[in-house]
Amino acid sequence: EVQLVESGGGMVQPGGSLRLSCAASGFTFSNFDITWVRQAPGQGPEWISAINIDGGSTYYADSVKGRFTISRDNANNIVYLQMNNLKPEDTALYFCARNRGTVVVGYWGRDEYDYWGRGTLVTVSS
């Protein structure tokens, strides 16, 4: 059974940092690109970052570029999202998703992804 499980969310003050993890199981992890999408309260989904199969190519939304870093550990089937200098507007539920094909930058539509995690909540507040 394919599973993606996010963790690492929590409450942090503005300017703080968190590292999210997306632990994968049930498939050959190194064969798939992985994407992070977030959804803020009352808003639609937002594509924020993605990584290709070997981690050699990474992609970011303008809203997080320079603050977030995506990486992957194919030996342990985990994708990370290091989030620094967090802002209140980063408050959202963060999901990781398995791409059906190669990364489509900026696109969060569910037809591009065949499996999603349940999400981890990030709250940035003073």
mmCIF file with all atom_site columns, C-alpha atoms in Angstrom:
data_model
loop_
_atom_site.group_PDB
_atom_site.id
_atom_site.type_symbol
_atom_site.label_atom_id
_atom_site.label_alt_id
_atom_site.label_comp_id
_atom_site.label_asym_id
_atom_site.label_entity_id
_atom_site.label_seq_id
_atom_site.pdbx_PDB_ins_code
_atom_site.Cartn_x
_atom_site.Cartn_y
_atom_site.Cartn_z
_atom_site.occupancy
_atom_site.B_iso_or_equiv
_atom_site.pdbx_formal_charge
_atom_site.auth_seq_id
_atom_site.auth_comp_id
_atom_site.auth_asym_id
_atom_site.auth_atom_id
_atom_site.pdbx_PDB_model_num
ATOM 1   C CA . GLU A 1 1   ? 0.000   0.000  0.000   1.00 0.00 ? 1   GLU A CA 1
ATOM 2   C CA . VAL A 1 2   ? 1.381   3.371  -1.022  1.00 0.00 ? 2   VAL A CA 1
ATOM 3   C CA . GLN A 1 3   ? 1.606   5.788  1.877   1.00 0.00 ? 3   GLN A CA 1
ATOM 4   C CA . LEU A 1 4   ? 2.918   9.311  2.339   1.00 0.00 ? 4   LEU A CA 1
ATOM 5   C CA . VAL A 1 5   ? 3.042   10.589 5.906   1.00 0.00 ? 5   VAL A CA 1
ATOM 6   C CA . GLU A 1 6   ? 3.933   14.167 6.735   1.00 0.00 ? 6   GLU A CA 1
ATOM 7   C CA . SER A 1 7   ? 5.329   15.249 10.069  1.00 0.00 ? 7   SER A CA 1
ATOM 8   C CA . GLY A 1 8   ? 7.203   18.115 11.676  1.00 0.00 ? 8   GLY A CA 1
ATOM 9   C CA . GLY A 1 9   ? 4.505   20.739 11.731  1.00 0.00 ? 9   GLY A CA 1
ATOM 10  C CA . GLY A 1 10  ? 3.766   22.875 14.749  1.00 0.00 ? 10  GLY A CA 1
ATOM 11  C CA . MET A 1 11  ? 3.525   26.391 16.030  1.00 0.00 ? 11  MET A CA 1
ATOM 12  C CA . VAL A 1 12  ? 6.444   28.753 15.616  1.00 0.00 ? 12  VAL A CA 1
ATOM 13  C CA . GLN A 1 13  ? 7.028   32.471 15.968  1.00 0.00 ? 13  GLN A CA 1
ATOM 14  C CA . PRO A 1 14  ? 7.683   34.657 12.940  1.00 0.00 ? 14  PRO A CA 1
ATOM 15  C CA . GLY A 1 15  ? 11.290  34.304 11.882  1.00 0.00 ? 15  GLY A CA 1
ATOM 16  C CA . GLY A 1 16  ? 11.493  30.794 13.228  1.00 0.00 ? 16  GLY A CA 1
ATOM 17  C CA . SER A 1 17  ? 12.220  27.530 11.465  1.00 0.00 ? 17  SER A CA 1
ATOM 18  C CA . LEU A 1 18  ? 10.660  24.124 11.041  1.00 0.00 ? 18  LEU A CA 1
ATOM 19  C CA . ARG A 1 19  ? 11.632  21.041 9.091   1.00 0.00 ? 19  ARG A CA 1
ATOM 20  C CA . LEU A 1 20  ? 8.848   18.998 7.597   1.00 0.00 ? 20  LEU A CA 1
ATOM 21  C CA . SER A 1 21  ? 9.278   15.367 6.620   1.00 0.00 ? 21  SER A CA 1
ATOM 22  C CA . CYS A 1 22  ? 7.378   13.270 4.146   1.00 0.00 ? 22  CYS A CA 1
ATOM 23  C CA . ALA A 1 23  ? 7.957   9.579  4.807   1.00 0.00 ? 23  ALA A CA 1
ATOM 24  C CA . ALA A 1 24  ? 7.063   7.295  1.933   1.00 0.00 ? 24  ALA A CA 1
ATOM 25  C CA . SER A 1 25  ? 6.358   3.584  1.811   1.00 0.00 ? 25  SER A CA 1
ATOM 26  C CA . GLY A 1 26  ? 4.838   0.974  -0.458  1.00 0.00 ? 26  GLY A CA 1
ATOM 27  C CA . PHE A 1 27  ? 6.585   1.941  -3.682  1.00 0.00 ? 27  PHE A CA 1
ATOM 28  C CA . THR A 1 28  ? 10.024  2.466  -5.188  1.00 0.00 ? 28  THR A CA 1
ATOM 29  C CA . PHE A 1 29  ? 10.595  5.916  -3.796  1.00 0.00 ? 29  PHE A CA 1
ATOM 30  C CA . SER A 1 30  ? 13.578  6.792  -5.964  1.00 0.00 ? 30  SER A CA 1
ATOM 31  C CA . ASN A 1 31  ? 11.458  6.433  -9.116  1.00 0.00 ? 31  ASN A CA 1
ATOM 32  C CA . PHE A 1 32  ? 9.155   9.346  -8.335  1.00 0.00 ? 32  PHE A CA 1
ATOM 33  C CA . ASP A 1 33  ? 9.309   13.117 -8.156  1.00 0.00 ? 33  ASP A CA 1
ATOM 34  C CA . ILE A 1 34  ? 7.707   14.531 -5.006  1.00 0.00 ? 34  ILE A CA 1
ATOM 35  C CA . THR A 1 35  ? 5.898   17.824 -4.508  1.00 0.00 ? 35  THR A CA 1
ATOM 36  C CA . TRP A 1 36  ? 4.821   19.900 -1.520  1.00 0.00 ? 36  TRP A CA 1
ATOM 37  C CA . VAL A 1 37  ? 1.515   21.745 -1.666  1.00 0.00 ? 37  VAL A CA 1
ATOM 38  C CA . ARG A 1 38  ? -0.001  23.831 1.100   1.00 0.00 ? 38  ARG A CA 1
ATOM 39  C CA . GLN A 1 39  ? -3.458  25.121 1.867   1.00 0.00 ? 39  GLN A CA 1
ATOM 40  C CA . ALA A 1 40  ? -4.040  28.061 4.138   1.00 0.00 ? 40  ALA A CA 1
ATOM 41  C CA . PRO A 1 41  ? -7.294  28.430 6.051   1.00 0.00 ? 41  PRO A CA 1
ATOM 42  C CA . GLY A 1 42  ? -10.056 29.584 3.754   1.00 0.00 ? 42  GLY A CA 1
ATOM 43  C CA . GLN A 1 43  ? -7.839  29.550 0.674   1.00 0.00 ? 43  GLN A CA 1
ATOM 44  C CA . GLY A 1 44  ? -7.144  27.260 -2.230  1.00 0.00 ? 44  GLY A CA 1
ATOM 45  C CA . PRO A 1 45  ? -4.109  25.000 -2.538  1.00 0.00 ? 45  PRO A CA 1
ATOM 46  C CA . GLU A 1 46  ? -0.739  26.501 -3.362  1.00 0.00 ? 46  GLU A CA 1
ATOM 47  C CA . TRP A 1 47  ? 2.095   24.611 -5.050  1.00 0.00 ? 47  TRP A CA 1
ATOM 48  C CA . ILE A 1 48  ? 5.263   25.458 -3.146  1.00 0.00 ? 48  ILE A CA 1
ATOM 49  C CA . SER A 1 49  ? 8.142   23.112 -3.944  1.00 0.00 ? 49  SER A CA 1
ATOM 50  C CA . ALA A 1 50  ? 9.158   19.943 -5.730  1.00 0.00 ? 50  ALA A CA 1
ATOM 51  C CA . ILE A 1 51  ? 12.139  17.681 -6.186  1.00 0.00 ? 51  ILE A CA 1
ATOM 52  C CA . ASN A 1 52  ? 13.069  15.240 -8.902  1.00 0.00 ? 52  ASN A CA 1
ATOM 53  C CA . ILE A 1 53  ? 13.914  11.589 -8.423  1.00 0.00 ? 53  ILE A CA 1
ATOM 54  C CA . ASP A 1 54  ? 17.569  11.948 -7.445  1.00 0.00 ? 54  ASP A CA 1
ATOM 55  C CA . GLY A 1 55  ? 17.352  15.359 -5.801  1.00 0.00 ? 55  GLY A CA 1
ATOM 56  C CA . GLY A 1 56  ? 19.430  16.962 -8.504  1.00 0.00 ? 56  GLY A CA 1
ATOM 57  C CA . SER A 1 57  ? 16.665  19.350 -9.511  1.00 0.00 ? 57  SER A CA 1
ATOM 58  C CA . THR A 1 58  ? 14.597  21.375 -7.094  1.00 0.00 ? 58  THR A CA 1
ATOM 59  C CA . TYR A 1 59  ? 11.837  23.878 -7.713  1.00 0.00 ? 59  TYR A CA 1
ATOM 60  C CA . TYR A 1 60  ? 10.219  26.603 -5.611  1.00 0.00 ? 60  TYR A CA 1
ATOM 61  C CA . ALA A 1 61  ? 7.335   29.004 -5.698  1.00 0.00 ? 61  ALA A CA 1
ATOM 62  C CA . ASP A 1 62  ? 8.350   32.646 -5.572  1.00 0.00 ? 62  ASP A CA 1
ATOM 63  C CA . SER A 1 63  ? 6.592   32.954 -2.215  1.00 0.00 ? 63  SER A CA 1
ATOM 64  C CA . VAL A 1 64  ? 9.082   30.591 -0.545  1.00 0.00 ? 64  VAL A CA 1
ATOM 65  C CA . LYS A 1 65  ? 12.204  30.894 -2.688  1.00 0.00 ? 65  LYS A CA 1
ATOM 66  C CA . GLY A 1 66  ? 15.244  31.698 -0.584  1.00 0.00 ? 66  GLY A CA 1
ATOM 67  C CA . ARG A 1 67  ? 13.529  30.624 2.637   1.00 0.00 ? 67  ARG A CA 1
ATOM 68  C CA . PHE A 1 68  ? 12.555  26.986 2.010   1.00 0.00 ? 68  PHE A CA 1
ATOM 69  C CA . THR A 1 69  ? 14.816  24.140 0.946   1.00 0.00 ? 69  THR A CA 1
ATOM 70  C CA . ILE A 1 70  ? 13.595  20.797 -0.329  1.00 0.00 ? 70  ILE A CA 1
ATOM 71  C CA . SER A 1 71  ? 15.758  17.692 -0.186  1.00 0.00 ? 71  SER A CA 1
ATOM 72  C CA . ARG A 1 72  ? 15.382  13.941 -0.238  1.00 0.00 ? 72  ARG A CA 1
ATOM 73  C CA . ASP A 1 73  ? 16.994  10.870 1.282   1.00 0.00 ? 73  ASP A CA 1
ATOM 74  C CA . ASN A 1 74  ? 16.359  7.989  -1.091  1.00 0.00 ? 74  ASN A CA 1
ATOM 75  C CA . ALA A 1 75  ? 18.020  5.500  1.242   1.00 0.00 ? 75  ALA A CA 1
ATOM 76  C CA . ASN A 1 76  ? 15.366  6.195  3.866   1.00 0.00 ? 76  ASN A CA 1
ATOM 77  C CA . ASN A 1 77  ? 12.463  7.184  1.608   1.00 0.00 ? 77  ASN A CA 1
ATOM 78  C CA . ILE A 1 78  ? 12.000  10.672 3.012   1.00 0.00 ? 78  ILE A CA 1
ATOM 79  C CA . VAL A 1 79  ? 11.576  14.100 1.497   1.00 0.00 ? 79  VAL A CA 1
ATOM 80  C CA . TYR A 1 80  ? 12.323  17.093 3.686   1.00 0.00 ? 80  TYR A CA 1
ATOM 81  C CA . LEU A 1 81  ? 11.177  20.684 3.550   1.00 0.00 ? 81  LEU A CA 1
ATOM 82  C CA . GLN A 1 82  ? 13.382  22.969 5.607   1.00 0.00 ? 82  GLN A CA 1
ATOM 83  C CA . MET A 1 83  ? 11.500  26.193 6.275   1.00 0.00 ? 83  MET A CA 1
ATOM 84  C CA . ASN A 1 84  ? 13.382  29.208 7.568   1.00 0.00 ? 84  ASN A CA 1
ATOM 85  C CA . ASN A 1 85  ? 12.374  32.786 8.298   1.00 0.00 ? 85  ASN A CA 1
ATOM 86  C CA . LEU A 1 86  ? 8.770   31.736 8.588   1.00 0.00 ? 86  LEU A CA 1
ATOM 87  C CA . LYS A 1 87  ? 6.062   34.331 8.164   1.00 0.00 ? 87  LYS A CA 1
ATOM 88  C CA . PRO A 1 88  ? 2.439   34.405 9.341   1.00 0.00 ? 88  PRO A CA 1
ATOM 89  C CA . GLU A 1 89  ? 1.361   33.911 5.722   1.00 0.00 ? 89  GLU A CA 1
ATOM 90  C CA . ASP A 1 90  ? 3.120   30.532 5.754   1.00 0.00 ? 90  ASP A CA 1
ATOM 91  C CA . THR A 1 91  ? 0.435   29.262 8.124   1.00 0.00 ? 91  THR A CA 1
ATOM 92  C CA . ALA A 1 92  ? -1.192  26.346 6.338   1.00 0.00 ? 92  ALA A CA 1
ATOM 93  C CA . LEU A 1 93  ? -1.715  22.633 6.147   1.00 0.00 ? 93  LEU A CA 1
ATOM 94  C CA . TYR A 1 94  ? 1.258   21.201 4.244   1.00 0.00 ? 94  TYR A CA 1
ATOM 95  C CA . PHE A 1 95  ? 0.866   18.135 2.046   1.00 0.00 ? 95  PHE A CA 1
ATOM 96  C CA . CYS A 1 96  ? 3.341   16.046 0.128   1.00 0.00 ? 96  CYS A CA 1
ATOM 97  C CA . ALA A 1 97  ? 2.243   14.322 -3.036  1.00 0.00 ? 97  ALA A CA 1
ATOM 98  C CA . ARG A 1 98  ? 3.685   11.783 -5.448  1.00 0.00 ? 98  ARG A CA 1
ATOM 99  C CA . ASN A 1 99  ? 3.933   13.022 -9.019  1.00 0.00 ? 99  ASN A CA 1
ATOM 100 C CA . ARG A 1 100 ? 2.507   10.819 -11.757 1.00 0.00 ? 100 ARG A CA 1
ATOM 101 C CA . GLY A 1 101 ? 5.255   12.030 -14.044 1.00 0.00 ? 101 GLY A CA 1
ATOM 102 C CA . THR A 1 102 ? 7.898   14.705 -13.930 1.00 0.00 ? 102 THR A CA 1
ATOM 103 C CA . VAL A 1 103 ? 7.492   17.898 -11.949 1.00 0.00 ? 103 VAL A CA 1
ATOM 104 C CA . VAL A 1 104 ? 5.022   20.437 -13.280 1.00 0.00 ? 104 VAL A CA 1
ATOM 105 C CA . VAL A 1 105 ? 6.145   23.669 -11.673 1.00 0.00 ? 105 VAL A CA 1
ATOM 106 C CA . GLY A 1 106 ? 3.354   25.649 -10.113 1.00 0.00 ? 106 GLY A CA 1
ATOM 107 C CA . TYR A 1 107 ? 0.600   23.122 -10.743 1.00 0.00 ? 107 TYR A CA 1
ATOM 108 C CA . TRP A 1 108 ? -1.278  21.593 -7.832  1.00 0.00 ? 108 TRP A CA 1
ATOM 109 C CA . GLY A 1 109 ? -4.121  19.963 -9.705  1.00 0.00 ? 109 GLY A CA 1
ATOM 110 C CA . ARG A 1 110 ? -4.899  16.512 -8.423  1.00 0.00 ? 110 ARG A CA 1
ATOM 111 C CA . ASP A 1 111 ? -4.663  14.956 -11.886 1.00 0.00 ? 111 ASP A CA 1
ATOM 112 C CA . GLU A 1 112 ? -0.892  15.450 -11.700 1.00 0.00 ? 112 GLU A CA 1
ATOM 113 C CA . TYR A 1 113 ? -0.532  13.534 -8.441  1.00 0.00 ? 113 TYR A CA 1
ATOM 114 C CA . ASP A 1 114 ? -1.614  9.987  -7.672  1.00 0.00 ? 114 ASP A CA 1
ATOM 115 C CA . TYR A 1 115 ? -1.017  9.849  -3.918  1.00 0.00 ? 115 TYR A CA 1
ATOM 116 C CA . TRP A 1 116 ? -1.227  12.454 -1.161  1.00 0.00 ? 116 TRP A CA 1
ATOM 117 C CA . GLY A 1 117 ? -0.445  12.496 2.508   1.00 0.00 ? 117 GLY A CA 1
ATOM 118 C CA . ARG A 1 118 ? -2.901  13.734 5.121   1.00 0.00 ? 118 ARG A CA 1
ATOM 119 C CA . GLY A 1 119 ? -0.923  16.872 5.822   1.00 0.00 ? 119 GLY A CA 1
ATOM 120 C CA . THR A 1 120 ? 0.859   18.498 8.736   1.00 0.00 ? 120 THR A CA 1
ATOM 121 C CA . LEU A 1 121 ? -0.215  21.838 10.182  1.00 0.00 ? 121 LEU A CA 1
ATOM 122 C CA . VAL A 1 122 ? 2.176   24.762 10.382  1.00 0.00 ? 122 VAL A CA 1
ATOM 123 C CA . THR A 1 123 ? 1.123   27.801 12.389  1.00 0.00 ? 123 THR A CA 1
ATOM 124 C CA . VAL A 1 124 ? 3.271   30.914 12.404  1.00 0.00 ? 124 VAL A CA 1
ATOM 125 C CA . SER A 1 125 ? 2.155   33.348 15.051  1.00 0.00 ? 125 SER A CA 1
ATOM 126 C CA . SER A 1 126 ? 3.526   35.570 17.755  1.00 0.00 ? 126 SER A CA 1
#
